CSV table of C-alpha atoms in Angstrom, one decimal:
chain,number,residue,atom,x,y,z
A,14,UNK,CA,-6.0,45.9,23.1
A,15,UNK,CA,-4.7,43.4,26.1
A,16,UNK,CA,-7.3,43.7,27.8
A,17,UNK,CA,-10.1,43.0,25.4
A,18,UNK,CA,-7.9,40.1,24.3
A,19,UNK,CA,-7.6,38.5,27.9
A,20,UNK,CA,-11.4,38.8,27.9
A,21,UNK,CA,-11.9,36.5,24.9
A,22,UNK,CA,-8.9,34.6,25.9
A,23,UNK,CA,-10.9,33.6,29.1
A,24,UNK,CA,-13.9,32.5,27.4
A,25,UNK,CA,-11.7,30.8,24.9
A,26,UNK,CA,-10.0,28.9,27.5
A,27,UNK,CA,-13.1,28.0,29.4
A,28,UNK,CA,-14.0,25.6,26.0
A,29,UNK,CA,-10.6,23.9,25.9
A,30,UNK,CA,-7.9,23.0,28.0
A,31,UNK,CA,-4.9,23.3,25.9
A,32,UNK,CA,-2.1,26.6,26.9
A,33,UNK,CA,-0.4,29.0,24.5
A,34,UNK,CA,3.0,28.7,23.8
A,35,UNK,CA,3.1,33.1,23.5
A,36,UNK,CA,1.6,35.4,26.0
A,37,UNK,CA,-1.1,37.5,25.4
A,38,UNK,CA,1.2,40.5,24.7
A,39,UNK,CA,3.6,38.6,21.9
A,40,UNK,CA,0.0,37.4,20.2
A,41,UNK,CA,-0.8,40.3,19.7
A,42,UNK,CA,2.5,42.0,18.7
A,43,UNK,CA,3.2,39.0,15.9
A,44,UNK,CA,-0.5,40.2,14.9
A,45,UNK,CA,0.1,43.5,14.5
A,46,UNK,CA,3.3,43.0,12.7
A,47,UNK,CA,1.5,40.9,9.8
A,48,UNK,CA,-0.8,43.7,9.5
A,49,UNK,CA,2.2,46.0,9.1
A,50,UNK,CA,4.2,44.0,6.6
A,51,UNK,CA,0.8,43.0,4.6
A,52,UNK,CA,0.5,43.8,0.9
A,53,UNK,CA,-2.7,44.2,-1.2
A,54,UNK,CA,-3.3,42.7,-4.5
A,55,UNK,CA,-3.1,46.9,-5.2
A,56,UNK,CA,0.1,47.3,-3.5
A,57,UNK,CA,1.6,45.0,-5.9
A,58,UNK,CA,-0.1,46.0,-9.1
A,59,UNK,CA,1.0,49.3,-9.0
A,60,UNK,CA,4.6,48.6,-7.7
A,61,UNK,CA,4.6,46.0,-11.1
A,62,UNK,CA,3.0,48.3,-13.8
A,63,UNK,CA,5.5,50.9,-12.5
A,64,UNK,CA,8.2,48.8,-12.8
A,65,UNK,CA,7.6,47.5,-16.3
A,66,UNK,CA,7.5,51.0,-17.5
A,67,UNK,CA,10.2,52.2,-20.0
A,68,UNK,CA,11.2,55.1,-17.5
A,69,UNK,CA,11.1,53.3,-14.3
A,70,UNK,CA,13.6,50.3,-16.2
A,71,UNK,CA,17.1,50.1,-14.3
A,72,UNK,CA,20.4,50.0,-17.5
A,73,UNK,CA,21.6,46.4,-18.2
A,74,UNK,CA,25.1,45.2,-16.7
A,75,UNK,CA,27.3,46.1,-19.3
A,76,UNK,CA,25.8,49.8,-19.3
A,77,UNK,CA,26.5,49.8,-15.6
């Protein structure tokens, strides 16, 4: 994945002059960890409808 980024980094820094504060590697590691931690609109539908439910609910603070 480095390399085909370096590629497009090279043609990308042919067009403007300006460096990168992260390396190549950290780019694409702050990338991948978005991906990771990313949460569909599906994700969260279901993880709300379930929590709503009547069996999922949690006891109030004086049951506790």
């Amino acid at each position: 994945m480095v390399d085909i980024l370096r590629k497009a980094d090279g043609l990308k820094k042919s067009k403007s002059w300006r460096k990168n504060k992260l390396n190549l590697k950290e780019q694409l590691l702050m990338a991948l960890e978005y991906l990771r931690e990313y949460r569909t609109y599906f994700h969260k539908w279901v993880e709300d409808t379930i929590v709503k439910h009547q069996n999922f609910a949690l006891p109030g603070r004086v049951k506790l």
